[in-house]
Coordinates of C-alpha atoms in Angstrom, one line a residue:
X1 CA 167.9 -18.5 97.6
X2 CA 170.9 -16.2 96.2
X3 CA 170.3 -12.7 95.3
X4 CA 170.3 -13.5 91.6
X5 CA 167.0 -15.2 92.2
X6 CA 165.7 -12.6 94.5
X7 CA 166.2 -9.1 92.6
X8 CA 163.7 -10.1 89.8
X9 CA 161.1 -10.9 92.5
X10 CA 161.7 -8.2 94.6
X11 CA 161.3 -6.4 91.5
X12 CA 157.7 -8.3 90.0
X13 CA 156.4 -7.6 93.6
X14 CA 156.9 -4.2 93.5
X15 CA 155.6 -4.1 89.7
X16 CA 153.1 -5.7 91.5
X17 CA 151.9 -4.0 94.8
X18 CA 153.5 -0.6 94.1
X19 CA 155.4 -0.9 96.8
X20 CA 157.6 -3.4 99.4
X21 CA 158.9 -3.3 103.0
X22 CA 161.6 -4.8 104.0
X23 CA 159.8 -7.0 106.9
X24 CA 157.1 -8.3 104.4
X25 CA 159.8 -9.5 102.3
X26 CA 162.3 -11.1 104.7
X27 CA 159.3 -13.2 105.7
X28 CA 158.1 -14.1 101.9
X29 CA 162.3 -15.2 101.5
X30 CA 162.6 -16.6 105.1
X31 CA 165.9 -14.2 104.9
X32 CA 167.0 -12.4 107.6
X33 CA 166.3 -8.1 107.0
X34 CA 169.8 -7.3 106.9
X35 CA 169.7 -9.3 103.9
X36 CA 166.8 -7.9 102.3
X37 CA 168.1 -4.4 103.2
X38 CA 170.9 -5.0 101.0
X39 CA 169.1 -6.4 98.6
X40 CA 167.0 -3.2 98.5
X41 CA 170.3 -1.4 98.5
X42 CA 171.7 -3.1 95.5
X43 CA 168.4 -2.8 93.3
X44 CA 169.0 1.1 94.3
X45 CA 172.0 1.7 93.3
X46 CA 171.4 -0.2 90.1
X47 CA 168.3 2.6 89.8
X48 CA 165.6 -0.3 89.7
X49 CA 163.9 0.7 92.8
X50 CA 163.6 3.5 94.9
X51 CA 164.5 3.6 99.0
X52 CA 161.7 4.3 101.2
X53 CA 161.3 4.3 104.9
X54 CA 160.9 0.6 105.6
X55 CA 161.1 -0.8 101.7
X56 CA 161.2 0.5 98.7
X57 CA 159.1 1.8 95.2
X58 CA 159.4 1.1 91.6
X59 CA 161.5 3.9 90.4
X60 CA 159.6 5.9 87.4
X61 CA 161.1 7.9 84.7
X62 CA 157.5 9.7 83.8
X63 CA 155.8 10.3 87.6
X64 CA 157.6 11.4 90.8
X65 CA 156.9 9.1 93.8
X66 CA 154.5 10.1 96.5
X67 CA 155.6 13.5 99.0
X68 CA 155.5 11.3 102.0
X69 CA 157.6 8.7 100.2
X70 CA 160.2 11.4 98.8
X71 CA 160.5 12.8 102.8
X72 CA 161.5 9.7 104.2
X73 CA 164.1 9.0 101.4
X74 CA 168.0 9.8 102.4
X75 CA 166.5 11.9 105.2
X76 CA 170.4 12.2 107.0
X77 CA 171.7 12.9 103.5
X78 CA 169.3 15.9 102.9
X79 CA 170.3 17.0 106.2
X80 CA 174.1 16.7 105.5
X81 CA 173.5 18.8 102.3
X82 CA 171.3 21.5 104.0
X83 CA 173.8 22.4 106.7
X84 CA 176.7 22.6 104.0
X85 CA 174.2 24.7 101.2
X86 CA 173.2 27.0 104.8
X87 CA 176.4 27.5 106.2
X88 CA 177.3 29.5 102.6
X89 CA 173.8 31.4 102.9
X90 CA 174.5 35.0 104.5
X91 CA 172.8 36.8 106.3
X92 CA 171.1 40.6 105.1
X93 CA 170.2 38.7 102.1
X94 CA 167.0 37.9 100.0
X95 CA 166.7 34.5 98.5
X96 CA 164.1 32.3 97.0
X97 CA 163.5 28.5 97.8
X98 CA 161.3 26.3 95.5
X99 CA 159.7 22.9 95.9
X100 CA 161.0 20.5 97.3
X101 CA 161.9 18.2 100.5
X102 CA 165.8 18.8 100.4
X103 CA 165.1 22.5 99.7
X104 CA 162.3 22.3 103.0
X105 CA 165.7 20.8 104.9
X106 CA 167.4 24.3 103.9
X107 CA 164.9 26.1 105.0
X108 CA 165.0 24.3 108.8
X109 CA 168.7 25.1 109.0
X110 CA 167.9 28.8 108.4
X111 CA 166.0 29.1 111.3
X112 CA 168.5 31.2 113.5
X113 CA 169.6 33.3 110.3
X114 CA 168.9 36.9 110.6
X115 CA 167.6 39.6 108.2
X116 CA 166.2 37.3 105.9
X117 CA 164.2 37.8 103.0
X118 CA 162.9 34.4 101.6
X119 CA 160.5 33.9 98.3
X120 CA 159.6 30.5 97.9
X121 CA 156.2 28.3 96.3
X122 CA 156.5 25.9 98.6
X123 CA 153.6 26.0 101.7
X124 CA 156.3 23.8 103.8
X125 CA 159.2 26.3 103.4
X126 CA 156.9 28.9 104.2
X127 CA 155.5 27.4 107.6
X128 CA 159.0 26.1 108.6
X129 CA 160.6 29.7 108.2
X130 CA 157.6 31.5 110.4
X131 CA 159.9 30.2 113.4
X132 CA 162.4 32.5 112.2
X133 CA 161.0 36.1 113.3
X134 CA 164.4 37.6 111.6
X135 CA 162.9 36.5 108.3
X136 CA 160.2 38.2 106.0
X137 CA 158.8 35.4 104.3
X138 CA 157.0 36.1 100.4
X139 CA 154.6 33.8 99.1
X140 CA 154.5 33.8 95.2
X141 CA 150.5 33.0 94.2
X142 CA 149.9 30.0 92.0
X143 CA 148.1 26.4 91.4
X144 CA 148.0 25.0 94.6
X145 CA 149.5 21.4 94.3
X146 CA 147.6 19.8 97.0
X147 CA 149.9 16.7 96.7
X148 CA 153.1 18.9 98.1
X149 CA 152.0 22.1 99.2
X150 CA 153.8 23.8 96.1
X151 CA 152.8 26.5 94.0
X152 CA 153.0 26.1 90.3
X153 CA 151.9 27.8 87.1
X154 CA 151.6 31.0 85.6
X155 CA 150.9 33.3 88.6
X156 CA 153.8 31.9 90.5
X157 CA 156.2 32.7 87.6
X158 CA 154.4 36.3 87.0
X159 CA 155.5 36.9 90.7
X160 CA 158.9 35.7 90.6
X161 CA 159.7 38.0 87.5
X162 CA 159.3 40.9 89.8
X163 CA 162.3 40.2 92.4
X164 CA 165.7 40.1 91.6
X165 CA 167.2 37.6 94.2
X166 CA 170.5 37.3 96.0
X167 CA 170.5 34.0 95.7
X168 CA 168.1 30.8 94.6
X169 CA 168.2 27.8 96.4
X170 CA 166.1 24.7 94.2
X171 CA 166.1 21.4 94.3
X172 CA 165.1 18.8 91.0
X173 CA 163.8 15.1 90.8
X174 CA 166.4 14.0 88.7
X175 CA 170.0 14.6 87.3
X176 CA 171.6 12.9 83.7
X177 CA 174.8 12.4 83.2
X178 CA 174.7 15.1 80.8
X179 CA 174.2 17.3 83.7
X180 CA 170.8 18.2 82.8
X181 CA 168.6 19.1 86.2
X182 CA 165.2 17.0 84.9
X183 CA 161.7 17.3 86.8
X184 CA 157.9 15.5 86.4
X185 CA 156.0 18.7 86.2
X186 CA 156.2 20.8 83.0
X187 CA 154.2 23.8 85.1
X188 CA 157.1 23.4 88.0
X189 CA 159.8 23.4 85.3
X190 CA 159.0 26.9 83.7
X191 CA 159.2 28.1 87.5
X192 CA 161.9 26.6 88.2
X193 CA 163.4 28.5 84.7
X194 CA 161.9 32.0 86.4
X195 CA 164.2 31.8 89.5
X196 CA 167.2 31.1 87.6
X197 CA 167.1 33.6 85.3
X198 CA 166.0 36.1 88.4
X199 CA 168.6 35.0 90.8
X200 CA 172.2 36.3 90.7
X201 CA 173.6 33.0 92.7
X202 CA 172.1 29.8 92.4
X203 CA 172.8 26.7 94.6
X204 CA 171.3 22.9 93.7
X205 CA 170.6 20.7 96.7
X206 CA 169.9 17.3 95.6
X207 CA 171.4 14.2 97.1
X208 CA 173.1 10.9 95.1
X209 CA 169.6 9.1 94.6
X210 CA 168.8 11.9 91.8
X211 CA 171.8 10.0 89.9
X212 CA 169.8 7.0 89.4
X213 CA 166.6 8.3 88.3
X214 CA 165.1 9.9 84.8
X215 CA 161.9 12.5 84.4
X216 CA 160.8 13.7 80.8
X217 CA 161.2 17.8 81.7
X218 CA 164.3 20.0 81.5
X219 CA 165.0 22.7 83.4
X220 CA 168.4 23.2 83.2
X221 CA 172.3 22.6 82.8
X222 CA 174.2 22.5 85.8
X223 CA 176.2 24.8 84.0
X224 CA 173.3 27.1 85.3
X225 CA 174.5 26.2 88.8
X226 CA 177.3 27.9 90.8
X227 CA 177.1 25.4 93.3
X228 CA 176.0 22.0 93.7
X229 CA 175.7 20.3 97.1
X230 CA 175.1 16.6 97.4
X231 CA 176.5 13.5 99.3
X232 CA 178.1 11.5 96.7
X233 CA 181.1 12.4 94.1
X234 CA 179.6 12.6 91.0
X235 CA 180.9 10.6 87.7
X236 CA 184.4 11.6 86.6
X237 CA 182.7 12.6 83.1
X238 CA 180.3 14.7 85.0
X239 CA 182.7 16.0 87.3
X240 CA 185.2 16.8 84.6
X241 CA 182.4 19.0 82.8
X242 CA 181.2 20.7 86.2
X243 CA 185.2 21.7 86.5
X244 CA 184.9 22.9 83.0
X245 CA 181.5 25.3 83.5
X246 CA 182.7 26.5 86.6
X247 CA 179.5 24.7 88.7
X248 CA 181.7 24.2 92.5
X249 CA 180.3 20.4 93.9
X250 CA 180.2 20.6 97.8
X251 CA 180.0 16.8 99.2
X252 CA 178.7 17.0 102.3
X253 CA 180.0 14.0 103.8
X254 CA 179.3 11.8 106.8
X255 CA 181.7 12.7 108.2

């Protein structure tokens, strides 16, 4: 059976189930798993599905897959970006780090940083950084989101409007071509809003499967951004208008 015939049932199934692994659907094809992972690959790239350790999810332009899901997704990617977005953080500096698992990868490559000063609503960045003893650690309040650990709503943004930050480090669930940083979570969006206007410096962390998907929030232009690091080059169009606002894109390459 040829791909053509594949994709669409690839794609019923996970309509279907919610979700499919690579293994289950070799056997269902009688295809080998190289074959299916390319399969997976293609459906991807083509923003149908969405990669996840072992198979793959129906992407979703209204709901953000699951936190478990979103960790294992591009896992050496996020790290590739983390080290690059690190290696520019300084030390003697405060900064704040939002929600998010390519953000949480920041926060692991800051662990021998010194005279740190972090803000964050994310529980995971928090507990990460506590093997750092060079860096305070601030925890805004807020609605516990049991689902990530992150902290969203009011309080967090009334916390937040008292710091003035070197630097904000945030990540987003999805990116337009417009250049328009999109999220799920109207609640995370207005904090997300907070830190940038409260930041003096802000860098995006978000790797190349944020170009295939779509969420209904805005929280920005990368035009907001002074740096974005990812994994991929971005469109020319998009590229073209990050020259044009003055947004640096950092690839942080396999190599």
């Amino acid at each position: 059976m040829s791909q053509s015939f594949r994709h669409p049932e690839i794609l019923e199934i996970a309509r279907r189930e919610g979700k499919v692994t690579v293994e289950g659907l070799a056997a269902h094809f009688g295809v080998t798993l190289q074959t299916i992972r390319r399969d997976l690959t293609d459906l991807a790239d083509a923003g149908r599905l969405e990669r996840v350790h072992g198979g793959a999810v129906l992407s979703s332009g209204t709901s953000n897959i699951g936190y478990e899901e979103r960790r294992s997704l591009n896992t050496e990617a996020k790290g590739r970006i983390a080290r690059a977005c690190a290696a520019r953080i300084p030390n003697n500096s405060s900064l704040f780090l939002n929600i998010g698992t390519s953000t949480e990868a920041v926060a692991q490559e800051l662990l021998h940083h010194e005279n740190l000063m972090v803000v964050t609503n994310n529980m995971n960045v928090a507990n990460i950084l506590v093997g750092n003893p060079n860096c305070e650690i601030v925890v805004t309040g807020g609605h516990l989101r049991r689902a990530d650990g992150g902290l969203v709503g009011n309080l967090a943004t009334e916390t937040i409007r008292q710091f003035k930050f070197d630097l904000a480090v945030i990540g987003c669930s999805a990116l337009d071509q417009d250049g328009d940083l999109l999220d799920f979570d109207i609640q995370e969006v207005g904090v997300s809003q907070a830190i940038l206007r409260q930041s003096r410096k802000t860098f995006l962390v978000a790797d190349h499967s944020k170009f295939h998907r779509s969420a209904p929030a805005r929280i920005a232009s990368l035009s907001s951004v002074d740096a974005f690091f990812t994994d991929e080059p971005l469109s020319p169009d998009l590229k073209r208008a990050c020259t044009d606002w003055g947004t640096e894109v950092v690839l942080a390459g396999s190599g």
